[in-house]
GROMACS .gro file of C-alpha atoms in nm:
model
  298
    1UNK     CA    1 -10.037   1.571  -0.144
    2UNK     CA    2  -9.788   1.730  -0.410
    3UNK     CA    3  -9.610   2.022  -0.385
    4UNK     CA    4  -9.605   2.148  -0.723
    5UNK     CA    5  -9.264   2.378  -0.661
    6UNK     CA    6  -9.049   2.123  -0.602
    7UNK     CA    7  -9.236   1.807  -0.695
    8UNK     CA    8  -9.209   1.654  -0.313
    9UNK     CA    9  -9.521   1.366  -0.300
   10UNK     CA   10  -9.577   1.400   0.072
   11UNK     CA   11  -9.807   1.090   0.194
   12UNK     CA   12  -9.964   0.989   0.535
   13UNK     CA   13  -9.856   0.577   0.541
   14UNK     CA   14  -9.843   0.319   0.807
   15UNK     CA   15  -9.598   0.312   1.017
   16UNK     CA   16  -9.643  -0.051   1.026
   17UNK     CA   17  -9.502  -0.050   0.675
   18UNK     CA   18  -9.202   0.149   0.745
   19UNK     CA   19  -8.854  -0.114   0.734
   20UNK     CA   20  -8.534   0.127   0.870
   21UNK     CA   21  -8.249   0.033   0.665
   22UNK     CA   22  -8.004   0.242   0.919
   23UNK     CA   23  -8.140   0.195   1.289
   24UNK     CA   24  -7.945   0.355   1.527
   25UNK     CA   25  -7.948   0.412   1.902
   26UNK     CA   26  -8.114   0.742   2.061
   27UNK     CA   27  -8.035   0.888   2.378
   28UNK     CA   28  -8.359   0.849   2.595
   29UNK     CA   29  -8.370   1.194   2.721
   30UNK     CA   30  -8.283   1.341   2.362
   31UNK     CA   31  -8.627   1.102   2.269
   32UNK     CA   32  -8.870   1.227   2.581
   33UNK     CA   33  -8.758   1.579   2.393
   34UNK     CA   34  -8.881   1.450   2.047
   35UNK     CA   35  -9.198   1.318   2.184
   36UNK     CA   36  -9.332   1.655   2.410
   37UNK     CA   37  -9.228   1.869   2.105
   38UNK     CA   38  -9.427   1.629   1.843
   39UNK     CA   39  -9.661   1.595   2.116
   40UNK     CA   40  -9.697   2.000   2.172
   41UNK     CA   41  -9.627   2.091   1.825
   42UNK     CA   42  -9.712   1.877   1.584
   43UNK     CA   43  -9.489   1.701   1.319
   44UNK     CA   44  -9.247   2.029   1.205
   45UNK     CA   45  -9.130   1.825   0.931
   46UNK     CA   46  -9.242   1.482   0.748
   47UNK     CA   47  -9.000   1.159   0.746
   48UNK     CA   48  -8.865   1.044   0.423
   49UNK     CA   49  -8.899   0.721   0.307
   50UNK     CA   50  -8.864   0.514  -0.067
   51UNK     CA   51  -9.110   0.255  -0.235
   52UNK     CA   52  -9.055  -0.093  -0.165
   53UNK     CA   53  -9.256  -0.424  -0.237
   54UNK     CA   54  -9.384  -0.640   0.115
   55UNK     CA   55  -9.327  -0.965   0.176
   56UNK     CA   56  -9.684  -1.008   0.112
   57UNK     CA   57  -9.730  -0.781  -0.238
   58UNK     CA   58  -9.900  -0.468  -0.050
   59UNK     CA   59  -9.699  -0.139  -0.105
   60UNK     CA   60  -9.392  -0.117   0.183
   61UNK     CA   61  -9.137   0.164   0.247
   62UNK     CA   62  -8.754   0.197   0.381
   63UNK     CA   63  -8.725   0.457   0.587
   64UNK     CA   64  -8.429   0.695   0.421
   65UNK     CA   65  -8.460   0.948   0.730
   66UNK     CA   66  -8.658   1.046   1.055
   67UNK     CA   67  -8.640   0.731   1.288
   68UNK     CA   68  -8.664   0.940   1.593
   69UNK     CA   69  -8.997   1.085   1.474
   70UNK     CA   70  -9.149   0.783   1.382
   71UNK     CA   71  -9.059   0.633   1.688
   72UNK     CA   72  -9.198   0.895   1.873
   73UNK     CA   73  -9.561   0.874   1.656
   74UNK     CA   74  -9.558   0.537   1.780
   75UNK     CA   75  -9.536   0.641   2.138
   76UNK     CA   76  -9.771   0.886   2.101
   77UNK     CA   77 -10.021   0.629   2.029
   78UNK     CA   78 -10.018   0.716   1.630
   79UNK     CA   79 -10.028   0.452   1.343
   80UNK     CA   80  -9.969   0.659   1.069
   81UNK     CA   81  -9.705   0.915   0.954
   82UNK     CA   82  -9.640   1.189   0.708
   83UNK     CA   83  -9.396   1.076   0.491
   84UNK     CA   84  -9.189   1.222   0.182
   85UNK     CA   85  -9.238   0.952  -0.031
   86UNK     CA   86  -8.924   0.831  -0.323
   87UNK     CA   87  -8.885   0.609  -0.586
   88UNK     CA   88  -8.485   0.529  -0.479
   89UNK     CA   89  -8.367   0.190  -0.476
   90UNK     CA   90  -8.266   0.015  -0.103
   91UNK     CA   91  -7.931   0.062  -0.154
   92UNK     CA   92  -7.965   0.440  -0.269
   93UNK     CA   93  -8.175   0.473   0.078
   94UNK     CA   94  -7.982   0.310   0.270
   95UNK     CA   95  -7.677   0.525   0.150
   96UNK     CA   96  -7.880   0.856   0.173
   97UNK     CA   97  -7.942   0.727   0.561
   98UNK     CA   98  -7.585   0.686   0.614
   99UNK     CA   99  -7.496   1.037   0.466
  100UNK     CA  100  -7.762   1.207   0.694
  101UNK     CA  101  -7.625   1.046   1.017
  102UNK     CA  102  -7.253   1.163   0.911
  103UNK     CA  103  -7.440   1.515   0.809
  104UNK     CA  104  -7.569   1.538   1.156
  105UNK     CA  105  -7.389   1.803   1.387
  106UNK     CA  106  -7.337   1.560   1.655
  107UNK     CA  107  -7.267   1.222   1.592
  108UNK     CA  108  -7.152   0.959   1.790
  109UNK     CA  109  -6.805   0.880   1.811
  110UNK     CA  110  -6.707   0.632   1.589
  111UNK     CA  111  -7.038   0.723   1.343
  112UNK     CA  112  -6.813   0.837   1.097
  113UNK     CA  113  -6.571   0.588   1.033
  114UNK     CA  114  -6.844   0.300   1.060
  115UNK     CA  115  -7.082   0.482   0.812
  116UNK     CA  116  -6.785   0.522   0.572
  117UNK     CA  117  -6.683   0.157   0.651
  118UNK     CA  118  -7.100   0.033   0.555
  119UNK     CA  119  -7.055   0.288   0.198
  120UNK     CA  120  -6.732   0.118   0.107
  121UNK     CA  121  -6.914  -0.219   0.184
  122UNK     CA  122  -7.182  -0.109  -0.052
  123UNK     CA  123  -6.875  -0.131  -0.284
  124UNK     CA  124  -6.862   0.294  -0.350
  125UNK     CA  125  -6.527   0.409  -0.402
  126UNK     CA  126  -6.342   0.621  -0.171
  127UNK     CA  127  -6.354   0.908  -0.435
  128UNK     CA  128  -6.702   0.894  -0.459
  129UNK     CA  129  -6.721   0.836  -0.059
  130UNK     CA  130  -6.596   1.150  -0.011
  131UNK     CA  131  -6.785   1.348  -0.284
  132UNK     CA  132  -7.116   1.236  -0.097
  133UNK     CA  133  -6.949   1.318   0.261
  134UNK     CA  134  -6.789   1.654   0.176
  135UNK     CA  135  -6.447   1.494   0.256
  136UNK     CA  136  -6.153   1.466   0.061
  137UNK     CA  137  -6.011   1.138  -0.125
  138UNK     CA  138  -5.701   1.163   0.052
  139UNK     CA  139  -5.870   1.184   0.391
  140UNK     CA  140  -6.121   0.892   0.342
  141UNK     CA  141  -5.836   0.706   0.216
  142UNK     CA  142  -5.678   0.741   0.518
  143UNK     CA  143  -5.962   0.671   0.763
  144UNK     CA  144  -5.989   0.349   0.526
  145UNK     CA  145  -5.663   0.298   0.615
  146UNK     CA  146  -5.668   0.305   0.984
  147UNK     CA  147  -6.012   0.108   0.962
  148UNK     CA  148  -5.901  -0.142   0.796
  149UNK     CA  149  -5.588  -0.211   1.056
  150UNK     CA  150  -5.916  -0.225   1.315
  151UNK     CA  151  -5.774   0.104   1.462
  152UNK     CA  152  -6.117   0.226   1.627
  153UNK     CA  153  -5.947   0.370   1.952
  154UNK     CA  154  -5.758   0.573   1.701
  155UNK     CA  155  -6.053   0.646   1.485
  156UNK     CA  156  -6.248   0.785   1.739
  157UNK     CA  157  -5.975   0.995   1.844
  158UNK     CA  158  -5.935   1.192   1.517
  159UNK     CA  159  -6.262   1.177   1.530
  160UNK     CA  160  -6.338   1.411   1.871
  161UNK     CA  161  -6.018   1.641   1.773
  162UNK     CA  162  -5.784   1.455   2.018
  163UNK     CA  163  -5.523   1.416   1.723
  164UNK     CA  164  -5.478   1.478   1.339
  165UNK     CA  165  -5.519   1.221   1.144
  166UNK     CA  166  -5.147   1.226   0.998
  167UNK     CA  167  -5.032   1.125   1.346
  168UNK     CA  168  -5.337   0.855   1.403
  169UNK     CA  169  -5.153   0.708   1.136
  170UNK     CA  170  -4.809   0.764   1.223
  171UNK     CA  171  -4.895   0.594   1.546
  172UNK     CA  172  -5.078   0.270   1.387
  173UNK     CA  173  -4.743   0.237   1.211
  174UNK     CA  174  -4.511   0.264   1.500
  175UNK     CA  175  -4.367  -0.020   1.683
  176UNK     CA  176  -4.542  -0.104   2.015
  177UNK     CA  177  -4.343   0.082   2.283
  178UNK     CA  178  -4.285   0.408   2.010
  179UNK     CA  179  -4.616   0.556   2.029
  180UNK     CA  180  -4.564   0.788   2.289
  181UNK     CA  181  -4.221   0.919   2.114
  182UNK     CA  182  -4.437   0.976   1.792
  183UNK     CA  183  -4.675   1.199   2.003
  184UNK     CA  184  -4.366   1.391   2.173
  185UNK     CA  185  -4.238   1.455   1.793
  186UNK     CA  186  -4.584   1.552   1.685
  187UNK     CA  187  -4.599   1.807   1.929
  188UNK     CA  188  -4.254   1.934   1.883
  189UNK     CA  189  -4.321   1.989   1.487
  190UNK     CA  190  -4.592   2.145   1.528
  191UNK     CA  191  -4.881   1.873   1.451
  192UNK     CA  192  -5.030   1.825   1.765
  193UNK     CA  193  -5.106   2.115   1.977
  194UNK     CA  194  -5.019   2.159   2.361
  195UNK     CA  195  -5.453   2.124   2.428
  196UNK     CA  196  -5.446   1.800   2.225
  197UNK     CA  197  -5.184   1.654   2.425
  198UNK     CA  198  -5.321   1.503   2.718
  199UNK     CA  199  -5.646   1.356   2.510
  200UNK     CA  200  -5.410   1.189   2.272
  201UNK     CA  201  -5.185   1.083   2.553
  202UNK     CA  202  -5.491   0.847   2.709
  203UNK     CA  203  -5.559   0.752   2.369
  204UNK     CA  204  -5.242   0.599   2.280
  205UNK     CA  205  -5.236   0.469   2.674
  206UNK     CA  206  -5.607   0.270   2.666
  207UNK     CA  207  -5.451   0.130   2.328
  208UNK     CA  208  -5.154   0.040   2.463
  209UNK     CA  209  -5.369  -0.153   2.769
  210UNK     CA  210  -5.675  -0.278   2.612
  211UNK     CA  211  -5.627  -0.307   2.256
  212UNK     CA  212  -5.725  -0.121   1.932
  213UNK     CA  213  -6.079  -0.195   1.963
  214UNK     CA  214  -6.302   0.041   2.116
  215UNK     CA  215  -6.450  -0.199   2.375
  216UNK     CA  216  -6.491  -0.167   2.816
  217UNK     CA  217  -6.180  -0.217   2.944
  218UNK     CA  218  -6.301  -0.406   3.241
  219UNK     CA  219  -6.468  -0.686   3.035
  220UNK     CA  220  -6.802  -0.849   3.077
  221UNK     CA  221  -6.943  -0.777   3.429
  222UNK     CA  222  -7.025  -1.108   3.557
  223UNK     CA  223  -7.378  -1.231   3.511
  224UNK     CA  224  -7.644  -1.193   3.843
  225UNK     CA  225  -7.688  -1.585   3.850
  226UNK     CA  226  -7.257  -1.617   3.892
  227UNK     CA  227  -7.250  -1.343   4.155
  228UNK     CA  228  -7.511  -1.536   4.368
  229UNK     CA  229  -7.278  -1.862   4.330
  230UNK     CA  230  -7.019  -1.670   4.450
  231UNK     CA  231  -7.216  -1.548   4.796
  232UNK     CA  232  -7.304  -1.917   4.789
  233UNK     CA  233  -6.967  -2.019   4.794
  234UNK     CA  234  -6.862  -1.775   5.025
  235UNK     CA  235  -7.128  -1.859   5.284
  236UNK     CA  236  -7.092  -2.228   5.260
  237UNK     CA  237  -6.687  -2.179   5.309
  238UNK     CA  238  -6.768  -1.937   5.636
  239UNK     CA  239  -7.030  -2.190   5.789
  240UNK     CA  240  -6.785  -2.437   5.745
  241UNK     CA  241  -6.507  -2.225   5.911
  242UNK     CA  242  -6.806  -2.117   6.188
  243UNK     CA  243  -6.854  -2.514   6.255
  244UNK     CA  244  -6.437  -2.583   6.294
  245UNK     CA  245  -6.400  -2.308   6.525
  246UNK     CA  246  -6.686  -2.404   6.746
  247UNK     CA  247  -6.532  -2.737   6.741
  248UNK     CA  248  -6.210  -2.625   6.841
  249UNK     CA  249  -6.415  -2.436   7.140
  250UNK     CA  250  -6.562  -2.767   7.232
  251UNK     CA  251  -6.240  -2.940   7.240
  252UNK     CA  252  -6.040  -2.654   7.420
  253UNK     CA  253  -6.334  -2.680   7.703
  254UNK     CA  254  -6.329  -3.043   7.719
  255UNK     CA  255  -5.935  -2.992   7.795
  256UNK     CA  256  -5.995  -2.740   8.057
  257UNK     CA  257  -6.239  -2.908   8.239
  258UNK     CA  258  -6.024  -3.183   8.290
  259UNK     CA  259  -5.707  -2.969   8.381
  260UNK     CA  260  -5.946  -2.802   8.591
  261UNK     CA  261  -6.040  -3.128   8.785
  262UNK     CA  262  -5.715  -3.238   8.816
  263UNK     CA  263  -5.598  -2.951   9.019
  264UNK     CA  264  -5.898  -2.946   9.218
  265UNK     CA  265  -5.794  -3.306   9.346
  266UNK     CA  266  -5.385  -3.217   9.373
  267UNK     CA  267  -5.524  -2.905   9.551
  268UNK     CA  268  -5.742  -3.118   9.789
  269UNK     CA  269  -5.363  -3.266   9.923
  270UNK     CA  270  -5.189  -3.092  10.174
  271UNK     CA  271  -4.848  -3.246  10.095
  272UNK     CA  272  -4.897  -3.089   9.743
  273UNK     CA  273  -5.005  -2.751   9.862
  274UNK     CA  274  -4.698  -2.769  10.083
  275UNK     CA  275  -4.465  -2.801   9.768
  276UNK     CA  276  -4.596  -2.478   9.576
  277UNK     CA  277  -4.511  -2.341   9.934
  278UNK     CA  278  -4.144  -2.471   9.885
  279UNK     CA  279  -4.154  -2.339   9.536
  280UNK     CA  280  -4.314  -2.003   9.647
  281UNK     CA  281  -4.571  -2.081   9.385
  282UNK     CA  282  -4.878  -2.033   9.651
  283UNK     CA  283  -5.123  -1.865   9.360
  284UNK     CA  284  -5.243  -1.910   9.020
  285UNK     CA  285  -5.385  -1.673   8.769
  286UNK     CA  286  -5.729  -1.569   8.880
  287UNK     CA  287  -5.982  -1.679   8.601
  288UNK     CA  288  -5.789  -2.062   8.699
  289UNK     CA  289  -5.824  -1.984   9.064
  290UNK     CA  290  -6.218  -1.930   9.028
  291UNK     CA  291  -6.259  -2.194   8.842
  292UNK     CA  292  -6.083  -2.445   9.080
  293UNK     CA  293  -6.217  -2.261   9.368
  294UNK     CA  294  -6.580  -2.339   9.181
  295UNK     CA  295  -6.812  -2.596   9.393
  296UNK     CA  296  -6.818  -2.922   9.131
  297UNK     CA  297  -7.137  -2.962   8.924
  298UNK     CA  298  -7.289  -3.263   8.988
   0.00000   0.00000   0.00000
């Protein structure tokens, strides 16, 4: 089907065909959304896609747009798609993909600075970068700059509005223990207001403790298999301690027994009673007493 106003070749292909150039991560909940819609609906609008050649010589596409959609034909049960259908080259698609996910209202922290980062790794100038992105030379220059000192904690936070760029920088360039000082002169000039303050504060601090990457700052979570070997360890070491103290309990019986027996005999003597007499030392603490008192087991 053609649409003769603005020359758009929309096509129903297999999805099967479809290669995404740009995949990306969707929230599941933002997805189940996708799906009831498409599944209420219908498809409001087609994906886009560009020519390509299979591995195997049949007609293939690259998906320049509409992952979500797709995805959610598939779980719908669907194996086929309407598709605006192009003639671009790979690397125009994938560059049109990464210029839609910038375009899109809410990105994902850090989808900026990694989607200029792949479009100056398609070798694109920052000039041109920032005619395509509706940014500025200077300021893609800049993010450049920071991205290229691995600054993504940074990144991010110019990113959400936690701090202006010009002091992202200023920061990067500081020495280690000056960062904070940069943000207290920030402030007091004027660059960063009193409702950016505390953002950039725990910015600057996670950086400070974890690093300029933007990475979980409690490290890997141990595997299931090493937390088991720990429990293992742990019960093995209190058996072992369950095993000494019962031991101990053995021997410390063993003792009293014998202590008991012994004053059971001296007790037996009269001449003996008659020196605790002397020593007015006539009783003994009662568990001891009952014990000696005890008949003998045979």
């Amino acid at each position: 089907m053609t649409d003769t106003h603005t020359d758009i070749v929309i096509e129903t292909i297999p999805i099967e065909r479809i290669t995404v150039l740009n995949p990306r991560a969707r929230d599941a909940a933002k997805f189940a959304e996708i799906v009831d819609s498409i599944d209420r609906l219908g498809l409001k609008q087609p994906i886009k896609v560009s020519r390509a050649r299979g591995a195997d010589g049949e007609a293939a596409y690259n998906l320049v747009y509409g992952q979500g959609r797709m995805e959610a034909f598939l779980a719908l049960g669907q194996t086929e798609i309407p598709a605006i259908v192009t003639d671009l080259s790979e690397q125009d698609s994938l560059l049109e993909s990464l210029v839609e996910n910038i375009a899109r209202r809410r990105p994902r922290p850090g989808a900026l600075f990694r989607a200029i980062g792949d479009l100056a790794g398609l070798g694109y100038p920052n000039r041109e970068i920032a005619t395509k992105i509706g940014y500025s030379a200077q300021h893609v220059a800049r993010l450049r700059r920071l991205q290229k000192a691995g600054e993504e904690r940074l990144l991010i936070a110019v990113e959400t509005g936690k701090m202006p760029l010009r002091v992202a920088i200023a920061i990067s360039e500081a020495d280690g223990g000056q960062a904070q000082e940069v943000l207290v002169e920030a402030y007091e000039k004027g660059e960063l207001s009193l409702k950016q303050m505390p953002g950039a504060r725990r910015a600057v601090e996670h950086r400070q403790r974890y690093g300029k990457a933007q990475k979980p700052p409690h490290g890997k979570r141990k595997s299931p298999a090493k937390r088991a070997d720990a429990v293992a360890r742990e019960l093995k070491e209190a058996v072992k301690n369950h095993v000494q103290i019962i031991d101990k309990a053995d021997r410390t019986a063993e003792q009293l027994g014998i202590l008991v027996k012994g004053l059971r005999l001296l007790m037996s003597e009269d001449h003996f009673r008659a020196v605790l007499r002397g020593e007015m030392l006539q009783t003994m603490p009662a568990p001891l007493a009952r014990l000696v008192e005890a008949p003998e087991e045979a």
